Short mmCIF file of the C-alpha atoms (twelve columns), coordinates in Angstrom:
data_MODEL
# 
_entry.id   MODEL 
# 
loop_
_atom_site.group_PDB 
_atom_site.id 
_atom_site.type_symbol 
_atom_site.label_atom_id 
_atom_site.label_alt_id 
_atom_site.label_comp_id 
_atom_site.label_asym_id 
_atom_site.label_seq_id 
_atom_site.Cartn_x 
_atom_site.Cartn_y 
_atom_site.Cartn_z 
_atom_site.pdbx_PDB_model_num 
ATOM 1   C CA . MET A 1   -12.604 16.504  -34.350 1 
ATOM 2   C CA . THR A 2   -10.531 16.358  -37.727 1 
ATOM 3   C CA . ILE A 3   -11.962 12.838  -39.894 1 
ATOM 4   C CA . THR A 4   -8.731  11.881  -42.900 1 
ATOM 5   C CA . HIS A 5   -10.152 9.128   -45.484 1 
ATOM 6   C CA . ALA A 6   -7.131  7.514   -47.877 1 
ATOM 7   C CA . PRO A 7   -9.272  6.822   -51.406 1 
ATOM 8   C CA . GLY A 8   -12.311 -11.959 -36.147 1 
ATOM 9   C CA . GLU A 9   -9.287  -14.507 -34.890 1 
ATOM 10  C CA . PRO A 10  -5.858  -12.150 -34.170 1 
ATOM 11  C CA . ILE A 11  -2.840  -12.989 -36.026 1 
ATOM 12  C CA . GLN A 12  -0.036  -13.397 -35.407 1 
ATOM 13  C CA . ALA A 13  3.279   -13.490 -37.046 1 
ATOM 14  C CA . GLY A 14  4.339   -16.870 -36.510 1 
ATOM 15  C CA . ALA A 15  1.431   -17.976 -36.258 1 
ATOM 16  C CA . ALA A 16  -1.202  -20.138 -38.863 1 
ATOM 17  C CA . PRO A 17  -3.960  -17.844 -39.248 1 
ATOM 18  C CA . ALA A 18  -6.757  -19.513 -37.910 1 
ATOM 19  C CA . ARG A 19  -10.427 -20.260 -38.068 1 
ATOM 20  C CA . THR A 20  -11.983 -16.541 -39.011 1 
ATOM 21  C CA . ARG A 21  -14.383 -14.821 -36.425 1 
ATOM 22  C CA . ALA A 22  -15.811 -11.629 -37.302 1 
ATOM 23  C CA . ILE A 23  -16.372 -9.120  -34.059 1 
ATOM 24  C CA . PRO A 24  -19.996 -8.811  -34.262 1 
ATOM 25  C CA . ALA A 25  -22.758 -6.771  -35.212 1 
ATOM 26  C CA . ALA A 26  -24.462 -5.762  -32.054 1 
ATOM 27  C CA . ALA A 27  -21.046 -4.892  -30.973 1 
ATOM 28  C CA . ALA A 28  -19.932 -2.657  -33.616 1 
ATOM 29  C CA . ALA A 29  -22.869 -0.433  -34.363 1 
ATOM 30  C CA . LEU A 30  -21.594 2.595   -34.943 1 
ATOM 31  C CA . PRO A 31  -23.155 5.480   -32.990 1 
ATOM 32  C CA . LEU A 32  -26.475 7.638   -33.905 1 
ATOM 33  C CA . GLU A 33  -25.143 10.510  -32.260 1 
ATOM 34  C CA . ALA A 34  -21.230 12.645  -33.613 1 
ATOM 35  C CA . PRO A 35  -18.059 11.583  -31.785 1 
ATOM 36  C CA . ASP A 36  -17.517 13.202  -29.460 1 
ATOM 37  C CA . HIS A 37  -13.495 12.773  -29.569 1 
ATOM 38  C CA . GLU A 38  -10.849 14.914  -30.300 1 
ATOM 39  C CA . ARG A 39  -9.552  12.938  -33.179 1 
ATOM 40  C CA . VAL A 40  -9.483  10.457  -36.123 1 
ATOM 41  C CA . LEU A 41  -8.359  9.405   -38.270 1 
ATOM 42  C CA . VAL A 42  -8.967  7.219   -41.204 1 
ATOM 43  C CA . SER A 43  -5.545  5.492   -43.301 1 
ATOM 44  C CA . ARG A 44  -4.963  3.437   -46.396 1 
ATOM 45  C CA . GLY A 45  -2.311  1.448   -45.013 1 
ATOM 46  C CA . ARG A 46  0.878   1.099   -48.292 1 
ATOM 47  C CA . ARG A 47  2.654   -1.457  -48.119 1 
ATOM 48  C CA . SER A 48  -0.541  -3.600  -46.078 1 
ATOM 49  C CA . GLY A 49  -3.639  -2.385  -48.568 1 
ATOM 50  C CA . LEU A 50  -5.415  -2.333  -44.872 1 
ATOM 51  C CA . THR A 51  -7.082  0.222   -43.382 1 
ATOM 52  C CA . ILE A 52  -5.888  1.751   -40.565 1 
ATOM 53  C CA . ILE A 53  -7.925  3.425   -37.440 1 
ATOM 54  C CA . VAL A 54  -7.215  5.507   -34.722 1 
ATOM 55  C CA . ALA A 55  -8.764  7.588   -32.398 1 
ATOM 56  C CA . VAL A 56  -8.233  9.580   -29.957 1 
ATOM 57  C CA . HIS A 57  -10.832 10.474  -28.028 1 
ATOM 58  C CA . SER A 58  -9.466  12.665  -25.467 1 
ATOM 59  C CA . THR A 59  -6.113  14.909  -24.291 1 
ATOM 60  C CA . ARG A 60  -7.080  16.377  -20.902 1 
ATOM 61  C CA . LEU A 61  -4.731  14.146  -18.543 1 
ATOM 62  C CA . GLY A 62  -2.160  14.384  -20.620 1 
ATOM 63  C CA . GLN A 63  -1.346  12.311  -23.840 1 
ATOM 64  C CA . ALA A 64  -3.931  9.197   -25.163 1 
ATOM 65  C CA . LEU A 65  -2.402  5.538   -24.460 1 
ATOM 66  C CA . GLY A 66  -4.486  2.709   -25.823 1 
ATOM 67  C CA . GLY A 67  -3.316  -0.401  -27.250 1 
ATOM 68  C CA . ALA A 68  -4.035  -1.854  -30.971 1 
ATOM 69  C CA . ARG A 69  -5.621  -3.816  -32.433 1 
ATOM 70  C CA . LEU A 70  -5.436  -6.865  -35.076 1 
ATOM 71  C CA . TRP A 71  -8.767  -8.575  -35.887 1 
ATOM 72  C CA . ARG A 72  -11.195 -9.468  -39.338 1 
ATOM 73  C CA . TYR A 73  -14.198 -7.219  -39.138 1 
ATOM 74  C CA . ALA A 74  -17.183 -7.516  -41.595 1 
ATOM 75  C CA . SER A 75  -16.424 -4.179  -42.888 1 
ATOM 76  C CA . TRP A 76  -14.063 -1.325  -42.439 1 
ATOM 77  C CA . THR A 77  -17.380 0.235   -40.908 1 
ATOM 78  C CA . ASP A 78  -17.496 -1.569  -38.042 1 
ATOM 79  C CA . GLY A 79  -13.780 -1.616  -37.231 1 
ATOM 80  C CA . LEU A 80  -14.580 2.740   -36.969 1 
ATOM 81  C CA . ALA A 81  -17.087 1.340   -34.494 1 
ATOM 82  C CA . ASP A 82  -14.463 -0.987  -32.200 1 
ATOM 83  C CA . ALA A 83  -12.088 2.243   -31.980 1 
ATOM 84  C CA . LEU A 84  -14.732 4.660   -31.295 1 
ATOM 85  C CA . ARG A 85  -16.337 2.922   -28.513 1 
ATOM 86  C CA . LEU A 86  -12.733 1.244   -27.082 1 
ATOM 87  C CA . SER A 87  -10.810 5.105   -27.246 1 
ATOM 88  C CA . GLN A 88  -13.699 6.802   -25.420 1 
ATOM 89  C CA . ALA A 89  -13.226 3.339   -22.679 1 
ATOM 90  C CA . MET A 90  -9.860  3.772   -22.435 1 
ATOM 91  C CA . THR A 91  -10.116 8.280   -21.225 1 
ATOM 92  C CA . MET A 92  -12.303 6.340   -18.433 1 
ATOM 93  C CA . LYS A 93  -10.199 3.834   -17.659 1 
ATOM 94  C CA . ASN A 94  -6.755  5.524   -17.584 1 
ATOM 95  C CA . ALA A 95  -8.498  8.630   -15.794 1 
ATOM 96  C CA . ALA A 96  -10.455 5.515   -13.141 1 
ATOM 97  C CA . ALA A 97  -7.091  4.534   -12.945 1 
ATOM 98  C CA . GLY A 98  -5.234  7.884   -12.311 1 
ATOM 99  C CA . LEU A 99  -2.590  7.601   -14.839 1 
ATOM 100 C CA . ALA A 100 -2.005  11.057  -16.656 1 
ATOM 101 C CA . ARG A 101 -2.365  10.186  -19.845 1 
ATOM 102 C CA . GLY A 102 -6.067  10.575  -22.000 1 
ATOM 103 C CA . GLY A 103 -7.855  7.693   -24.438 1 
ATOM 104 C CA . GLY A 104 -6.521  6.226   -27.798 1 
ATOM 105 C CA . LYS A 105 -7.207  3.820   -29.844 1 
ATOM 106 C CA . SER A 106 -6.196  1.600   -32.849 1 
ATOM 107 C CA . VAL A 107 -7.753  -0.506  -35.283 1 
ATOM 108 C CA . VAL A 108 -6.576  -2.337  -38.012 1 
ATOM 109 C CA . VAL A 109 -9.047  -4.294  -39.965 1 
ATOM 110 C CA . ILE A 110 -8.834  -7.588  -42.045 1 
ATOM 111 C CA . PRO A 111 -11.172 -8.190  -44.086 1 
ATOM 112 C CA . GLU A 112 -13.394 -11.299 -43.595 1 
ATOM 113 C CA . GLY A 113 -11.734 -13.696 -45.899 1 
ATOM 114 C CA . ALA A 114 -9.241  -12.116 -46.584 1 
ATOM 115 C CA . PRO A 115 -6.203  -14.123 -46.098 1 
ATOM 116 C CA . LEU A 116 -2.865  -12.029 -43.731 1 
ATOM 117 C CA . ASP A 117 0.401   -14.000 -43.562 1 
ATOM 118 C CA . GLU A 118 3.531   -13.186 -41.320 1 
ATOM 119 C CA . ARG A 119 4.531   -10.796 -44.330 1 
ATOM 120 C CA . GLY A 120 1.089   -8.690  -44.270 1 
ATOM 121 C CA . ILE A 121 1.613   -8.678  -40.081 1 
ATOM 122 C CA . ARG A 122 4.827   -6.671  -40.530 1 
ATOM 123 C CA . ALA A 123 3.445   -4.812  -43.497 1 
ATOM 124 C CA . ALA A 124 0.694   -3.762  -41.564 1 
ATOM 125 C CA . MET A 125 2.757   -2.476  -38.177 1 
ATOM 126 C CA . LEU A 126 4.479   -0.092  -40.433 1 
ATOM 127 C CA . ASP A 127 1.910   0.898   -41.629 1 
ATOM 128 C CA . LEU A 128 0.489   1.617   -38.211 1 
ATOM 129 C CA . GLY A 129 3.643   3.414   -37.040 1 
ATOM 130 C CA . ASP A 130 2.827   6.051   -39.797 1 
ATOM 131 C CA . ALA A 131 -0.219  6.207   -39.200 1 
ATOM 132 C CA . VAL A 132 0.950   6.866   -35.409 1 
ATOM 133 C CA . GLU A 133 3.786   9.037   -36.269 1 
ATOM 134 C CA . SER A 134 1.982   11.547  -38.727 1 
ATOM 135 C CA . LEU A 135 -0.205  12.342  -34.734 1 
ATOM 136 C CA . ASP A 136 3.001   14.287  -34.146 1 
ATOM 137 C CA . GLY A 137 2.663   12.595  -29.942 1 
ATOM 138 C CA . ALA A 138 -0.510  12.579  -29.142 1 
ATOM 139 C CA . TYR A 139 -0.994  9.407   -29.407 1 
ATOM 140 C CA . MET A 140 0.777   6.105   -27.737 1 
ATOM 141 C CA . THR A 141 -0.092  2.723   -28.719 1 
ATOM 142 C CA . ALA A 142 0.535   -1.043  -28.256 1 
ATOM 143 C CA . GLU A 143 -0.176  -4.337  -27.827 1 
ATOM 144 C CA . ASP A 144 -3.907  -6.000  -27.642 1 
ATOM 145 C CA . VAL A 145 -5.725  -8.070  -28.519 1 
ATOM 146 C CA . GLY A 146 -4.249  -9.397  -32.010 1 
ATOM 147 C CA . THR A 147 -1.001  -8.266  -31.219 1 
ATOM 148 C CA . SER A 148 2.388   -8.571  -28.909 1 
ATOM 149 C CA . ALA A 149 5.547   -7.107  -28.213 1 
ATOM 150 C CA . GLU A 150 6.875   -8.244  -30.854 1 
ATOM 151 C CA . LEU A 151 4.276   -7.283  -32.746 1 
ATOM 152 C CA . MET A 152 4.901   -3.866  -30.972 1 
ATOM 153 C CA . ALA A 153 9.052   -3.474  -32.029 1 
ATOM 154 C CA . VAL A 154 7.193   -3.009  -36.123 1 
ATOM 155 C CA . VAL A 155 5.440   -0.342  -35.092 1 
ATOM 156 C CA . ALA A 156 8.776   1.062   -33.489 1 
ATOM 157 C CA . GLU A 157 10.660  1.315   -37.082 1 
ATOM 158 C CA . ARG A 158 8.174   3.872   -37.883 1 
ATOM 159 C CA . THR A 159 7.211   5.287   -34.578 1 
ATOM 160 C CA . ALA A 160 8.911   6.226   -30.231 1 
ATOM 161 C CA . HIS A 161 5.097   6.961   -30.156 1 
ATOM 162 C CA . VAL A 162 5.178   2.958   -28.720 1 
ATOM 163 C CA . CYS A 163 5.353   1.011   -25.661 1 
ATOM 164 C CA . GLY A 164 5.247   -2.358  -24.503 1 
ATOM 165 C CA . LEU A 165 8.459   -3.391  -26.226 1 
ATOM 166 C CA . PRO A 166 9.952   -6.592  -25.755 1 
ATOM 167 C CA . PRO A 167 11.918  -6.793  -22.616 1 
ATOM 168 C CA . GLU A 168 15.232  -8.120  -24.920 1 
ATOM 169 C CA . GLN A 169 14.744  -4.180  -26.540 1 
ATOM 170 C CA . GLY A 170 14.621  -2.682  -24.136 1 
ATOM 171 C CA . GLY A 171 11.424  -2.184  -23.635 1 
ATOM 172 C CA . VAL A 172 8.801   -3.258  -20.297 1 
ATOM 173 C CA . GLY A 173 6.611   -6.987  -22.542 1 
ATOM 174 C CA . GLU A 174 3.188   -6.824  -22.111 1 
ATOM 175 C CA . PRO A 175 0.992   -6.343  -19.659 1 
ATOM 176 C CA . ALA A 176 -1.012  -9.133  -19.227 1 
ATOM 177 C CA . ASP A 177 -0.291  -10.471 -15.704 1 
ATOM 178 C CA . ALA A 178 -0.334  -7.032  -14.407 1 
ATOM 179 C CA . THR A 179 -4.272  -7.482  -16.159 1 
ATOM 180 C CA . ALA A 180 -4.564  -9.923  -14.704 1 
ATOM 181 C CA . ALA A 181 -3.530  -8.987  -11.168 1 
ATOM 182 C CA . GLY A 182 -5.539  -6.455  -11.871 1 
ATOM 183 C CA . VAL A 183 -8.810  -8.126  -12.351 1 
ATOM 184 C CA . HIS A 184 -7.905  -10.618 -9.878  1 
ATOM 185 C CA . ALA A 185 -8.118  -7.617  -6.578  1 
ATOM 186 C CA . SER A 186 -11.065 -6.450  -8.134  1 
ATOM 187 C CA . ILE A 187 -12.428 -10.487 -8.062  1 
ATOM 188 C CA . LEU A 188 -11.445 -9.959  -4.415  1 
ATOM 189 C CA . ALA A 189 -13.269 -6.941  -3.417  1 
ATOM 190 C CA . THR A 190 -17.006 -7.593  -5.487  1 
ATOM 191 C CA . VAL A 191 -16.421 -11.401 -3.997  1 
ATOM 192 C CA . GLU A 192 -16.447 -8.995  -0.003  1 
ATOM 193 C CA . HIS A 193 -19.111 -6.778  -1.004  1 
ATOM 194 C CA . VAL A 194 -21.401 -9.843  -1.782  1 
ATOM 195 C CA . PHE A 195 -21.291 -12.291 0.634   1 
ATOM 196 C CA . GLY A 196 -18.512 -10.449 3.389   1 
ATOM 197 C CA . SER A 197 -15.591 -12.074 2.092   1 
ATOM 198 C CA . ARG A 198 -12.895 -12.717 0.179   1 
ATOM 199 C CA . ASP A 199 -12.506 -16.139 1.005   1 
ATOM 200 C CA . LEU A 200 -12.350 -17.451 -2.694  1 
ATOM 201 C CA . ALA A 201 -12.167 -21.464 -0.823  1 
ATOM 202 C CA . GLY A 202 -14.751 -23.476 -2.443  1 
ATOM 203 C CA . ARG A 203 -16.548 -19.645 -4.097  1 
ATOM 204 C CA . HIS A 204 -18.082 -20.647 -8.346  1 
ATOM 205 C CA . LEU A 205 -16.956 -18.611 -10.474 1 
ATOM 206 C CA . VAL A 206 -17.399 -19.007 -14.210 1 
ATOM 207 C CA . ILE A 207 -14.122 -17.430 -16.904 1 
ATOM 208 C CA . SER A 208 -15.113 -17.224 -20.253 1 
ATOM 209 C CA . GLY A 209 -12.131 -16.977 -22.250 1 
ATOM 210 C CA . LEU A 210 -8.902  -17.730 -21.435 1 
ATOM 211 C CA . GLY A 211 -6.063  -15.872 -23.493 1 
ATOM 212 C CA . GLN A 212 -3.175  -14.502 -22.279 1 
ATOM 213 C CA . VAL A 213 -4.966  -12.840 -19.250 1 
ATOM 214 C CA . GLY A 214 -7.864  -15.398 -18.567 1 
ATOM 215 C CA . GLY A 215 -5.620  -17.991 -18.941 1 
ATOM 216 C CA . ARG A 216 -3.578  -16.643 -16.259 1 
ATOM 217 C CA . LEU A 217 -6.242  -15.149 -13.673 1 
ATOM 218 C CA . ALA A 218 -7.377  -19.230 -13.519 1 
ATOM 219 C CA . ARG A 219 -5.169  -19.578 -12.120 1 
ATOM 220 C CA . MET A 220 -4.918  -17.542 -9.636  1 
ATOM 221 C CA . LEU A 221 -8.659  -18.218 -8.925  1 
ATOM 222 C CA . ALA A 222 -6.655  -21.722 -8.423  1 
ATOM 223 C CA . ALA A 223 -4.492  -21.442 -6.909  1 
ATOM 224 C CA . GLY A 224 -7.321  -19.592 -3.792  1 
ATOM 225 C CA . GLY A 225 -9.474  -22.310 -3.423  1 
ATOM 226 C CA . ALA A 226 -12.261 -21.172 -5.563  1 
ATOM 227 C CA . ARG A 227 -13.936 -23.620 -7.918  1 
ATOM 228 C CA . LEU A 228 -13.741 -23.075 -11.359 1 
ATOM 229 C CA . SER A 229 -16.132 -23.659 -14.499 1 
ATOM 230 C CA . VAL A 230 -14.086 -21.993 -18.492 1 
ATOM 231 C CA . THR A 231 -14.451 -21.528 -21.756 1 
ATOM 232 C CA . ASP A 232 -13.281 -20.407 -25.142 1 
ATOM 233 C CA . VAL A 233 -13.710 -20.545 -28.526 1 
ATOM 234 C CA . ALA A 234 -10.404 -22.413 -28.796 1 
ATOM 235 C CA . ASP A 235 -11.323 -25.939 -27.753 1 
ATOM 236 C CA . GLY A 236 -6.693  -26.399 -27.641 1 
ATOM 237 C CA . LYS A 237 -7.312  -24.747 -24.184 1 
ATOM 238 C CA . ARG A 238 -9.516  -27.427 -22.588 1 
ATOM 239 C CA . ALA A 239 -5.798  -28.231 -21.355 1 
ATOM 240 C CA . LEU A 240 -6.144  -25.440 -18.370 1 
ATOM 241 C CA . ALA A 241 -9.221  -27.089 -17.476 1 
ATOM 242 C CA . GLU A 242 -7.579  -29.757 -16.918 1 
ATOM 243 C CA . GLU A 243 -4.361  -28.905 -15.144 1 
ATOM 244 C CA . LEU A 244 -6.815  -26.989 -12.875 1 
ATOM 245 C CA . GLY A 245 -9.174  -29.525 -12.560 1 
ATOM 246 C CA . ALA A 246 -11.428 -27.037 -13.084 1 
ATOM 247 C CA . ASP A 247 -15.451 -27.998 -15.305 1 
ATOM 248 C CA . TRP A 248 -15.614 -27.114 -19.225 1 
ATOM 249 C CA . VAL A 249 -18.458 -25.150 -21.124 1 
ATOM 250 C CA . ASP A 250 -19.760 -24.795 -24.091 1 
ATOM 251 C CA . PRO A 251 -18.847 -20.908 -24.771 1 
ATOM 252 C CA . GLU A 252 -22.936 -20.563 -25.516 1 
ATOM 253 C CA . ASP A 253 -24.005 -21.948 -22.207 1 
ATOM 254 C CA . ALA A 254 -21.181 -20.545 -20.118 1 
ATOM 255 C CA . HIS A 255 -23.426 -17.127 -18.625 1 
ATOM 256 C CA . LEU A 256 -26.159 -20.358 -18.367 1 
ATOM 257 C CA . VAL A 257 -24.077 -21.294 -15.645 1 
ATOM 258 C CA . GLU A 258 -24.997 -22.021 -11.655 1 
ATOM 259 C CA . ALA A 259 -22.316 -20.072 -9.859  1 
ATOM 260 C CA . ASP A 260 -21.358 -16.787 -7.621  1 
ATOM 261 C CA . VAL A 261 -19.593 -15.305 -10.678 1 
ATOM 262 C CA . PHE A 262 -19.028 -14.645 -14.180 1 
ATOM 263 C CA . VAL A 263 -15.867 -13.501 -14.770 1 
ATOM 264 C CA . PRO A 264 -15.981 -12.628 -19.332 1 
ATOM 265 C CA . CYS A 265 -12.901 -12.768 -20.722 1 
ATOM 266 C CA . GLY A 266 -13.016 -11.975 -24.406 1 
ATOM 267 C CA . LEU A 267 -14.043 -10.105 -27.062 1 
ATOM 268 C CA . GLY A 268 -16.891 -6.810  -25.642 1 
ATOM 269 C CA . GLY A 269 -20.550 -7.475  -25.813 1 
ATOM 270 C CA . VAL A 270 -21.348 -10.599 -24.015 1 
ATOM 271 C CA . LEU A 271 -23.799 -8.624  -21.637 1 
ATOM 272 C CA . THR A 272 -27.144 -8.639  -24.042 1 
ATOM 273 C CA . PRO A 273 -30.391 -8.320  -22.479 1 
ATOM 274 C CA . GLU A 274 -30.934 -11.845 -23.110 1 
ATOM 275 C CA . VAL A 275 -27.735 -12.834 -21.562 1 
ATOM 276 C CA . VAL A 276 -28.146 -10.746 -18.272 1 
ATOM 277 C CA . SER A 277 -31.603 -12.428 -17.513 1 
ATOM 278 C CA . ALA A 278 -30.840 -15.203 -17.718 1 
ATOM 279 C CA . LEU A 279 -27.444 -14.307 -15.883 1 
ATOM 280 C CA . ARG A 280 -27.768 -16.320 -12.544 1 
ATOM 281 C CA . VAL A 281 -24.783 -15.994 -10.925 1 
ATOM 282 C CA . ARG A 282 -24.865 -12.888 -7.612  1 
ATOM 283 C CA . ALA A 283 -21.862 -10.418 -9.482  1 
ATOM 284 C CA . VAL A 284 -19.805 -10.251 -13.322 1 
ATOM 285 C CA . VAL A 285 -16.669 -9.690  -13.016 1 
ATOM 286 C CA . GLY A 286 -13.545 -9.666  -16.203 1 
ATOM 287 C CA . ALA A 287 -11.830 -8.883  -18.144 1 
ATOM 288 C CA . ALA A 288 -13.047 -8.116  -21.773 1 
ATOM 289 C CA . ASN A 289 -13.974 -4.468  -22.477 1 
ATOM 290 C CA . ASN A 290 -16.934 -2.988  -23.711 1 
ATOM 291 C CA . GLN A 291 -18.397 -5.707  -22.140 1 
ATOM 292 C CA . LEU A 292 -22.104 -3.909  -22.242 1 
ATOM 293 C CA . ALA A 293 -24.000 -4.208  -25.008 1 
ATOM 294 C CA . SER A 294 -25.574 -1.309  -24.373 1 
ATOM 295 C CA . ARG A 295 -26.000 1.393   -21.312 1 
ATOM 296 C CA . ASP A 296 -29.440 -0.073  -20.476 1 
ATOM 297 C CA . VAL A 297 -28.075 -3.227  -20.030 1 
ATOM 298 C CA . ALA A 298 -26.018 -1.473  -16.212 1 
ATOM 299 C CA . GLY A 299 -29.581 -0.425  -15.587 1 
ATOM 300 C CA . LEU A 300 -30.852 -4.793  -15.978 1 
ATOM 301 C CA . LEU A 301 -28.389 -5.796  -14.453 1 
ATOM 302 C CA . THR A 302 -28.806 -3.641  -10.941 1 
ATOM 303 C CA . GLU A 303 -32.963 -4.392  -11.172 1 
ATOM 304 C CA . ARG A 304 -31.289 -8.300  -11.005 1 
ATOM 305 C CA . GLY A 305 -29.757 -8.079  -8.298  1 
ATOM 306 C CA . ILE A 306 -26.264 -8.840  -9.733  1 
ATOM 307 C CA . VAL A 307 -23.798 -6.404  -8.792  1 
ATOM 308 C CA . TRP A 308 -21.247 -5.819  -12.374 1 
ATOM 309 C CA . ALA A 309 -18.001 -4.106  -11.045 1 
ATOM 310 C CA . PRO A 310 -16.822 -1.344  -14.409 1 
ATOM 311 C CA . ASP A 311 -14.560 -3.146  -16.693 1 
ATOM 312 C CA . PHE A 312 -12.457 -0.240  -17.130 1 
ATOM 313 C CA . VAL A 313 -11.904 -0.004  -14.107 1 
ATOM 314 C CA . VAL A 314 -11.706 -3.992  -13.429 1 
ATOM 315 C CA . ASN A 315 -9.457  -4.148  -16.264 1 
ATOM 316 C CA . ALA A 316 -6.703  -1.613  -15.777 1 
ATOM 317 C CA . GLY A 317 -4.387  -2.989  -14.636 1 
ATOM 318 C CA . GLY A 318 -2.821  -2.758  -18.429 1 
ATOM 319 C CA . VAL A 319 -1.975  0.582   -18.662 1 
ATOM 320 C CA . ILE A 320 -0.883  1.161   -14.993 1 
ATOM 321 C CA . TYR A 321 1.925   -1.399  -16.105 1 
ATOM 322 C CA . LEU A 322 2.876   -0.223  -19.315 1 
ATOM 323 C CA . ASP A 323 2.575   3.390   -17.757 1 
ATOM 324 C CA . VAL A 324 4.691   2.859   -14.677 1 
ATOM 325 C CA . ALA A 325 7.261   0.237   -15.680 1 
ATOM 326 C CA . SER A 326 8.248   2.644   -18.485 1 
ATOM 327 C CA . GLY A 327 8.600   5.224   -16.391 1 
ATOM 328 C CA . PRO A 328 12.378  6.264   -15.673 1 
ATOM 329 C CA . ASP A 329 11.957  5.487   -11.942 1 
ATOM 330 C CA . ALA A 330 9.379   2.397   -12.034 1 
ATOM 331 C CA . VAL A 331 9.838   0.802   -9.364  1 
ATOM 332 C CA . ALA A 332 8.243   -2.712  -8.535  1 
ATOM 333 C CA . ALA A 333 6.634   -2.632  -5.270  1 
ATOM 334 C CA . GLU A 334 5.133   0.604   -6.724  1 
ATOM 335 C CA . LEU A 335 3.934   -1.267  -9.156  1 
ATOM 336 C CA . ASP A 336 2.103   -3.701  -8.275  1 
ATOM 337 C CA . ALA A 337 0.867   -1.429  -5.130  1 
ATOM 338 C CA . ARG A 338 -0.837  1.001   -8.493  1 
ATOM 339 C CA . THR A 339 -2.382  -2.536  -9.524  1 
ATOM 340 C CA . ALA A 340 -3.635  -3.903  -5.891  1 
ATOM 341 C CA . GLY A 341 -5.308  -0.316  -5.649  1 
ATOM 342 C CA . ILE A 342 -7.462  -1.538  -8.493  1 
ATOM 343 C CA . GLY A 343 -9.262  -3.367  -5.778  1 
ATOM 344 C CA . ASP A 344 -10.048 -0.484  -3.775  1 
ATOM 345 C CA . THR A 345 -10.493 1.759   -6.412  1 
ATOM 346 C CA . VAL A 346 -13.692 -0.940  -6.891  1 
ATOM 347 C CA . ALA A 347 -15.327 -1.531  -3.288  1 
ATOM 348 C CA . SER A 348 -15.441 2.738   -3.832  1 
ATOM 349 C CA . VAL A 349 -17.791 2.143   -7.185  1 
ATOM 350 C CA . LEU A 350 -19.959 -0.464  -5.260  1 
ATOM 351 C CA . ARG A 351 -20.106 1.327   -2.183  1 
ATOM 352 C CA . ALA A 352 -21.181 4.046   -4.049  1 
ATOM 353 C CA . ALA A 353 -23.135 3.139   -6.149  1 
ATOM 354 C CA . GLU A 354 -25.140 1.332   -3.595  1 
ATOM 355 C CA . GLU A 355 -25.558 5.065   -1.826  1 
ATOM 356 C CA . HIS A 356 -26.313 6.813   -4.411  1 
ATOM 357 C CA . GLY A 357 -29.688 4.214   -5.581  1 
ATOM 358 C CA . THR A 358 -27.474 4.464   -8.588  1 
ATOM 359 C CA . THR A 359 -25.431 1.787   -11.049 1 
ATOM 360 C CA . THR A 360 -22.047 0.860   -10.616 1 
ATOM 361 C CA . LEU A 361 -21.908 2.459   -14.456 1 
ATOM 362 C CA . ALA A 362 -23.051 5.702   -13.195 1 
ATOM 363 C CA . ALA A 363 -20.845 5.961   -9.755  1 
ATOM 364 C CA . ALA A 364 -17.250 4.644   -12.211 1 
ATOM 365 C CA . GLU A 365 -18.114 7.187   -14.470 1 
ATOM 366 C CA . ARG A 366 -19.210 10.443  -12.027 1 
ATOM 367 C CA . LEU A 367 -15.762 8.631   -9.883  1 
ATOM 368 C CA . ALA A 368 -13.145 9.711   -14.201 1 
ATOM 369 C CA . ARG A 369 -15.062 12.597  -14.308 1 
ATOM 370 C CA . ALA A 370 -14.797 14.218  -11.435 1 
ATOM 371 C CA . ARG A 371 -10.495 13.162  -12.363 1 
ATOM 372 C CA . LEU A 372 -10.979 15.151  -15.703 1 
ATOM 373 C CA . GLU A 373 -12.829 17.777  -15.117 1 
ATOM 374 C CA . ALA A 374 -10.174 18.968  -12.644 1 
ATOM 375 C CA . ALA A 375 -7.666  19.036  -14.741 1 
ATOM 376 C CA . VAL A 376 -6.003  21.713  -15.904 1 
# 
């Protein structure tokens, strides 16, 4: 591993600064053990002055692929912790999805209280492009929390190692539709595993987070006849709840709602021991990355009889879309089949955990590691 060090609400270009909300400390703690990453780059953007972090966890299966996060953190070390955890999860995600891609992630740290206007965001994206380019193709970036296809076009001014650009600029656009479709397939597979039927009519699901993916997912579930309780930190999302006939709950109370499935679609670290002890559902399936506050939470879920579909399997639709759609001979039918196949993978993981008496986390990691170990 090489480390180089020179001397949030998501904010997108053209948008008014949103309310500041830093990554929770529990979700951003640096690991005590040494990271097993291949490369970690920490630099100070020469244009923006912001800390730019790129973590390449593994290139064993191919070029590392993972999004770029633009977010507010209490300190740059919190951003580093996030990049380390997220890049490691991307290795598992890409391997479990059967992609010839390694795992990586980039984070642009916005200090708490620091203003960032459209010019500053552009400068940060150019700095990110320089950082990605300096890794000589080991890592390809894409949009993630706080960024967009339009911002990836700015990154592309400094490096070719970026995907998910706007269609009008020759790119494949943002992958939110594919991510939501993969989560939907995962929910169907999990509901069938738990209840014996994929029919969502009358099933009660609680969606926490109505962003790009959560909002799309809510529409899919409502169309399938599900009863929805929804929430988001942005109060303006109440309009979607009203449109879908969904019940609105306070964000801090979402995990207390008695329902069939809890669907976390916001930031990571939501499944703490305290939250799991208070859950009143049979299953947890959602789009959020790194949902477990710590590994032992997987065991707590199993002890309570709550089926958890591992996030790095469930939310792989986005990277599948970016990988397949960016290929020279991309076929829509193949992409649809690969995305729908996420549900089959989830079903396999749930069965394996049940058959071997392990957590679903262990079963999913076993699948990913088998593919990593099979790589030449």
